[in-house]
Coordinates of C-alpha atoms and ligand atoms in Angstrom, one line a residue:
M1 CA 22.4 0.2 9.1
D2 CA 21.4 0.4 12.8
I3 CA 23.5 -2.4 14.5
G4 CA 21.7 -4.9 17.2
I5 CA 17.9 -3.9 16.7
T6 CA 16.4 -6.9 18.1
L7 CA 13.3 -8.3 16.6
F8 CA 11.7 -7.8 20.2
N9 CA 12.3 -4.3 19.8
H10 CA 11.4 -3.9 16.4
I11 CA 8.0 -5.2 17.2
L12 CA 7.6 -3.1 20.2
S13 CA 8.4 -0.1 18.7
N14 CA 5.9 -0.7 15.5
Q15 CA 3.3 -1.4 18.7
K16 CA 4.1 2.4 20.0
I17 CA 3.8 4.2 17.0
N18 CA 0.1 3.0 16.7
P19 CA -1.6 4.8 19.0
K20 CA -4.5 2.1 19.0
A21 CA -2.4 -0.8 19.7
T22 CA -3.3 -2.9 22.4
G23 CA -0.1 -5.1 22.5
A24 CA -2.2 -8.0 21.1
F25 CA -0.6 -8.2 17.9
S26 CA 3.0 -7.7 19.4
R27 CA 1.9 -10.6 21.7
L28 CA 0.9 -12.8 19.0
L29 CA 4.3 -12.2 17.0
M30 CA 6.4 -13.0 19.9
A31 CA 5.0 -16.2 20.2
I32 CA 5.8 -16.9 16.5
V33 CA 9.4 -15.9 17.3
V34 CA 9.8 -18.5 20.3
A35 CA 8.1 -21.2 18.2
A36 CA 10.9 -20.2 15.4
K37 CA 13.6 -20.4 18.0
M38 CA 12.3 -24.1 19.2
V39 CA 11.9 -25.6 15.7
Q40 CA 15.3 -24.1 14.7
R41 CA 16.6 -26.3 17.9
D42 CA 14.7 -29.5 16.4
V43 CA 16.0 -28.7 12.9
A44 CA 19.5 -28.3 13.9
R45 CA 19.2 -31.6 15.9
A46 CA 17.6 -33.7 12.8
G47 CA 21.2 -34.2 11.1
L48 CA 21.8 -36.5 14.5
V49 CA 19.9 -39.4 12.7
D50 CA 22.2 -42.2 13.9
V51 CA 22.0 -40.9 17.7
L52 CA 18.4 -39.6 17.9
G53 CA 16.8 -42.0 15.5
R54 CA 15.1 -41.3 11.9
A55 CA 11.7 -39.7 12.0
G56 CA 9.2 -42.5 11.7
G57 CA 11.6 -44.9 13.2
F58 CA 12.9 -45.5 17.1
N59 CA 15.6 -43.6 18.9
V60 CA 18.2 -45.5 20.9
Q61 CA 15.8 -45.5 24.0
G62 CA 13.2 -47.4 21.7
E63 CA 11.0 -44.2 21.9
E64 CA 9.0 -43.5 18.4
V65 CA 10.7 -40.7 16.7
Q66 CA 8.2 -38.0 15.3
K67 CA 8.4 -36.5 12.2
L68 CA 10.0 -33.1 12.2
D69 CA 6.7 -31.4 10.6
N70 CA 4.7 -32.9 13.3
I71 CA 7.0 -31.3 15.8
A72 CA 7.0 -28.1 14.3
N73 CA 3.1 -28.1 14.1
Q74 CA 2.9 -28.9 17.7
V75 CA 5.2 -26.3 18.7
L76 CA 3.2 -23.5 16.8
K77 CA 0.2 -24.6 18.3
R78 CA 1.2 -24.6 21.7
L79 CA 2.8 -21.2 21.4
L80 CA 0.1 -19.6 19.6
F81 CA -2.6 -20.9 21.8
S82 CA -0.9 -19.8 24.9
S83 CA -0.2 -16.3 23.6
G84 CA -4.1 -16.0 23.8
E85 CA -4.5 -14.0 20.6
V86 CA -5.8 -16.6 18.3
C87 CA -9.4 -17.8 17.8
T88 CA -8.6 -20.3 15.3
L89 CA -5.4 -22.0 13.1
V90 CA -5.3 -23.7 9.9
S91 CA -2.5 -25.7 9.3
E92 CA -1.0 -27.2 6.3
E93 CA -0.7 -30.6 8.5
E94 CA -4.1 -30.7 9.4
A95 CA -7.3 -31.0 7.1
D96 CA -9.6 -28.9 9.5
L97 CA -9.8 -25.6 11.4
I98 CA -7.8 -26.0 14.7
E99 CA -10.0 -24.7 17.6
V100 CA -8.4 -23.2 20.5
P101 CA -8.6 -25.3 23.4
R102 CA -11.0 -24.4 26.2
Q103 CA -8.1 -23.6 28.9
Y104 CA -6.9 -20.8 26.3
R105 CA -8.2 -17.2 26.0
R106 CA -9.4 -16.5 22.5
G107 CA -8.4 -13.5 20.7
D108 CA -9.0 -11.7 17.6
Y109 CA -6.7 -13.2 15.2
L110 CA -6.3 -16.2 13.2
I111 CA -3.4 -17.9 11.5
H112 CA -2.8 -20.2 8.5
F113 CA 0.8 -21.8 8.6
D114 CA 3.1 -24.4 6.9
P115 CA 5.0 -25.6 9.8
L116 CA 7.8 -27.1 7.9
D117 CA 7.9 -26.3 4.3
G118 CA 10.1 -28.4 1.9
S119 CA 10.5 -31.0 4.9
S120 CA 10.8 -33.9 2.2
N121 CA 14.4 -32.0 2.1
I122 CA 15.4 -32.7 6.0
D123 CA 17.4 -35.8 5.5
A124 CA 19.6 -34.1 2.9
N125 CA 20.4 -31.3 5.0
V126 CA 18.8 -28.7 2.5
S127 CA 17.3 -25.2 3.9
I128 CA 13.6 -25.6 4.9
G129 CA 11.3 -23.4 6.7
T130 CA 8.2 -22.3 8.2
I131 CA 5.4 -20.0 6.5
F132 CA 2.7 -18.1 8.3
S133 CA 0.0 -15.5 7.3
I134 CA -2.0 -13.5 9.9
Y135 CA -5.6 -11.9 9.5
R136 CA -8.1 -10.4 12.1
R137 CA -11.4 -12.1 12.3
I138 CA -14.3 -10.5 10.4
T139 CA -17.3 -12.2 12.5
S140 CA -18.5 -11.1 16.0
P141 CA -15.7 -12.0 18.6
E142 CA -18.6 -13.3 21.0
T143 CA -19.2 -16.0 18.5
D144 CA -17.1 -19.2 17.3
P145 CA -15.0 -18.4 14.3
E146 CA -16.6 -19.3 11.0
L147 CA -15.2 -20.4 7.6
K148 CA -15.6 -16.9 6.2
D149 CA -13.1 -15.8 8.7
V150 CA -10.2 -18.1 7.1
L151 CA -11.4 -17.9 3.6
Q152 CA -10.4 -14.1 3.3
P153 CA -8.3 -13.0 0.3
G154 CA -4.7 -12.6 1.0
L155 CA -5.0 -8.8 0.6
N156 CA -6.6 -8.9 4.2
Q157 CA -3.5 -10.1 5.7
V158 CA -2.3 -8.1 8.6
A159 CA 1.3 -9.5 8.6
A160 CA 3.0 -12.5 6.7
G161 CA 6.7 -13.7 7.2
Y162 CA 8.6 -17.0 7.2
I163 CA 11.3 -18.5 9.0
I164 CA 14.3 -20.0 7.0
Y165 CA 16.4 -22.7 8.6
G166 CA 19.4 -22.5 6.5
S167 CA 23.2 -21.8 7.0
S168 CA 21.9 -19.4 9.2
C169 CA 18.2 -18.9 10.9
M170 CA 16.3 -15.8 9.6
L171 CA 12.9 -14.7 10.3
V172 CA 11.7 -12.4 7.5
Y173 CA 8.1 -10.6 8.1
S174 CA 6.1 -7.7 7.0
T175 CA 3.3 -6.0 8.8
G176 CA 2.7 -4.1 5.7
S177 CA 5.1 -1.6 5.7
G178 CA 8.1 -2.9 3.9
V179 CA 9.9 -6.4 4.5
H180 CA 12.5 -6.5 7.3
G181 CA 15.0 -9.9 7.8
F182 CA 16.5 -10.6 11.2
T183 CA 19.4 -13.4 11.5
L184 CA 19.3 -15.4 14.8
D185 CA 22.3 -14.9 16.6
P186 CA 22.6 -18.3 18.3
S187 CA 25.2 -17.5 20.9
V188 CA 22.6 -15.0 22.8
G189 CA 19.4 -16.8 21.3
E190 CA 18.2 -13.5 19.8
F191 CA 17.0 -12.3 16.2
I192 CA 19.1 -9.3 15.5
L193 CA 17.9 -6.9 12.5
S194 CA 20.3 -7.8 9.5
Y195 CA 18.4 -6.9 6.5
P196 CA 16.1 -3.6 7.1
K197 CA 13.7 -2.7 4.3
I198 CA 14.4 -5.5 1.7
E199 CA 13.6 -4.6 -1.9
I200 CA 13.5 -7.1 -4.5
P201 CA 15.4 -6.2 -7.6
K202 CA 13.2 -5.1 -10.6
K203 CA 14.9 -7.7 -12.8
G204 CA 16.9 -10.8 -11.8
K205 CA 18.9 -13.3 -13.7
I206 CA 17.7 -16.3 -12.0
Y207 CA 14.5 -18.3 -12.9
S208 CA 13.6 -21.2 -10.3
T209 CA 11.1 -24.1 -11.4
N210 CA 10.8 -27.8 -11.4
E211 CA 11.6 -28.2 -15.3
G212 CA 10.9 -32.0 -14.9
N213 CA 7.1 -30.9 -15.1
S214 CA 7.3 -29.0 -18.2
A215 CA 5.6 -31.7 -20.4
Y216 CA 2.5 -30.9 -18.3
W217 CA 2.7 -27.2 -18.3
D218 CA 0.9 -24.8 -20.7
Q219 CA 2.6 -23.8 -24.0
A220 CA 2.9 -20.1 -22.8
T221 CA 4.9 -21.4 -19.4
R222 CA 7.0 -23.6 -21.6
D223 CA 7.7 -20.8 -24.2
Y224 CA 8.3 -18.1 -21.3
I225 CA 10.9 -20.6 -20.2
D226 CA 12.6 -21.6 -23.5
W227 CA 12.8 -17.5 -24.2
L228 CA 14.7 -17.1 -20.9
K229 CA 17.2 -19.5 -21.9
N230 CA 17.8 -18.0 -25.6
P231 CA 21.0 -15.9 -25.5
D232 CA 20.3 -12.1 -25.8
S233 CA 22.5 -9.7 -24.0
E234 CA 19.8 -6.8 -24.3
H235 CA 17.4 -8.9 -21.6
S236 CA 20.6 -10.2 -19.7
K237 CA 19.7 -13.7 -21.0
P238 CA 20.4 -16.6 -20.8
Y239 CA 19.1 -16.5 -17.1
T240 CA 20.6 -18.8 -14.4
S241 CA 18.4 -21.9 -13.1
R242 CA 18.4 -22.2 -9.4
Y243 CA 15.7 -24.7 -7.8
I244 CA 16.0 -26.0 -4.5
G245 CA 12.5 -27.6 -4.2
S246 CA 12.0 -25.7 -1.0
L247 CA 9.8 -22.7 -1.5
V248 CA 11.2 -20.6 1.9
A249 CA 14.7 -21.1 0.1
D250 CA 14.1 -20.5 -3.6
F251 CA 11.9 -17.5 -2.5
H252 CA 14.4 -16.0 -0.2
R253 CA 17.4 -16.1 -2.7
N254 CA 15.2 -14.3 -5.2
L255 CA 13.8 -11.9 -3.0
L256 CA 17.6 -10.7 -2.1
Y257 CA 19.1 -11.4 -5.4
G258 CA 16.0 -11.0 -8.2
G259 CA 14.6 -13.3 -10.1
I260 CA 11.2 -15.5 -10.8
Y261 CA 9.9 -18.7 -9.1
L262 CA 7.4 -20.4 -11.0
Y263 CA 5.2 -23.4 -9.7
P264 CA 2.7 -23.3 -12.9
A265 CA -0.6 -25.1 -13.4
D266 CA 0.1 -28.8 -14.7
R267 CA -2.0 -31.2 -16.4
R268 CA -0.9 -34.6 -15.2
D269 CA -3.9 -34.6 -13.5
P270 CA -6.5 -33.1 -15.9
L271 CA -9.3 -32.6 -13.2
K272 CA -6.9 -30.3 -11.1
P273 CA -4.9 -28.1 -13.1
T274 CA -4.1 -25.9 -10.2
G275 CA -0.5 -26.3 -9.5
K276 CA 0.9 -27.6 -6.5
L277 CA 0.9 -24.7 -3.6
R278 CA -1.3 -23.7 -1.2
L279 CA -2.9 -20.3 -1.6
M280 CA -3.6 -19.7 2.2
C281 CA -0.2 -20.9 3.8
E282 CA 2.3 -20.3 0.8
A283 CA 1.0 -18.4 -2.1
N284 CA -0.7 -15.7 0.1
P285 CA 2.0 -14.9 2.5
M286 CA 4.8 -14.9 -0.1
S287 CA 2.7 -12.9 -2.3
F288 CA 2.2 -10.2 0.5
L289 CA 5.7 -10.2 1.5
V290 CA 7.1 -9.9 -2.8
E291 CA 4.6 -6.9 -2.9
Q292 CA 5.6 -5.6 -0.2
A293 CA 9.3 -5.8 -1.3
G294 CA 8.3 -4.2 -4.8
G295 CA 7.7 -7.7 -6.6
L296 CA 4.6 -9.1 -8.1
A297 CA 2.7 -12.7 -7.6
T298 CA 0.2 -13.8 -10.1
T299 CA -1.2 -17.1 -11.5
G300 CA -0.5 -15.8 -14.6
T301 CA -3.8 -14.0 -15.1
K302 CA -4.9 -13.0 -11.8
R303 CA -3.0 -11.2 -8.5
I304 CA -2.6 -14.0 -6.0
L305 CA -3.5 -11.3 -3.1
E306 CA -7.0 -10.7 -4.9
I307 CA -8.1 -14.2 -5.2
K308 CA -11.0 -15.1 -3.2
P309 CA -10.6 -18.4 -1.6
T310 CA -13.1 -21.1 -1.5
E311 CA -11.3 -24.1 0.5
I312 CA -8.9 -23.6 3.1
H313 CA -6.2 -26.5 1.4
Q314 CA -6.7 -24.7 -2.3
R315 CA -3.9 -24.7 -4.6
V316 CA -3.1 -22.1 -6.8
P317 CA -0.5 -21.5 -9.9
L318 CA 2.4 -19.5 -8.3
I319 CA 4.6 -17.0 -10.5
I320 CA 6.3 -14.8 -8.2
G321 CA 9.4 -12.6 -8.3
S322 CA 10.8 -9.3 -9.6
S323 CA 8.4 -7.1 -11.0
E324 CA 9.8 -7.0 -14.6
D325 CA 10.4 -10.6 -14.7
V326 CA 6.7 -11.4 -13.9
K327 CA 5.4 -8.9 -16.1
A328 CA 7.4 -11.0 -19.0
Y329 CA 5.6 -14.0 -17.8
Q330 CA 2.1 -12.6 -17.9
E331 CA 2.8 -10.9 -21.6
F332 CA 3.4 -14.9 -22.7
V333 CA 0.2 -15.8 -21.1
A334 CA -1.6 -13.0 -22.5
K335 CA -0.4 -13.6 -26.3
S336 CA -1.3 -17.5 -25.5
D337 CA -4.7 -18.7 -27.3
E338 CA -4.5 -21.4 -25.0
K339 CA -7.2 -21.2 -22.0
I340 CA -5.9 -23.1 -19.1
N341 CA -8.0 -22.9 -16.0
L342 CA -6.2 -20.5 -13.4
Ligands
LIG401 P1 5.5 -29.2 1.1 O1 4.7 -28.1 2.0 O2 4.8 -30.6 1.5 O3 7.0 -29.0 1.7 O4 5.3 -28.9 -0.4 C1 5.8 -27.7 -0.8 C2 7.3 -27.8 -1.5 C3 7.6 -26.3 -1.5 O5 8.4 -25.9 -0.8 C4 8.3 -26.2 -3.1 O6 8.7 -25.3 -3.5 C5 7.6 -27.6 -3.7 O7 6.8 -28.2 -2.9 C6 8.6 -28.3 -4.5 O8 7.9 -29.2 -5.1 P2 8.3 -30.4 -6.3 O9 9.2 -31.2 -5.7 O10 7.1 -30.8 -7.0 O11 9.1 -29.5 -7.4
LIG402 MG1 4.6 -26.4 2.0

């Protein structure tokens, strides 16, 4: 492995091999990299609650302490606007499309992002992350961006990635030619290539799901999870259960070790049997990455990347991971007579 390739160099060398590249896309990625370092700095200080004050409360100077997801949202917006390369943004934290303020140049790209995924874990010092998904606009650059620009299927993503704030800070991304992971060296403030061309094992031994919800799942999902727990050496079962409750962290572990992550539809609210995770800022970017790494992502019946979105905050069931594990799940769904609206 080459040692010492910085993320900055990686982005620039990809730009150089594309004769049509203008540098716009590289500027956009660099803005995300700087935002990642800023959010990492703030996340690392989150443990100092007694000194700085708990989010939502007041610090020792009597100033209101902002919630970290809010801070991360503001940081990303500021850096992305300043890049001059975005025409609109969609954040998990905001209900509507985010307009680019007049003082900034407007570019051809739009980004869906979850500024701080798994943020309910912050106080317990559990890994959390930022997820991003980049598209090129499809309407004329002369006009204001429209809903159809932000409601493109995941297959149209030009890049996607995440930053994980864990025992180290890593940025993992793909522009459609493999998945690459970089680790932040805090002593020099640079992301260094640590996992080039990540390939998810074809089959894992880990399943990750919130089994507390199993009473609300469809029968096929319950049967599949029971099957994983039945000892059977031919299929390397029983599987190990690992669930952090932070999508970025659960996904990252499974990407490296192999396995399957499931957030299926549940029937707690019969009017919304659509799971919890958001298509645009969670399921699509993770599905783009997993496919680039040789894995699969499905609702159970549909490939995630082919879903035609209808709303910016649409939720979908997400079953994602090693190809053989996801295929085994799909077989359980295919055999089932139960019709669940996926
Ligand atoms: P968030 O975006 O509000 O943080 O919610 C998404 C998170 C994912 O990170 C995680 O996989 C899931 O919600 C956990 O949900 P649950 O607590 O229902 O298991
Ligand atoms: Mg989230």
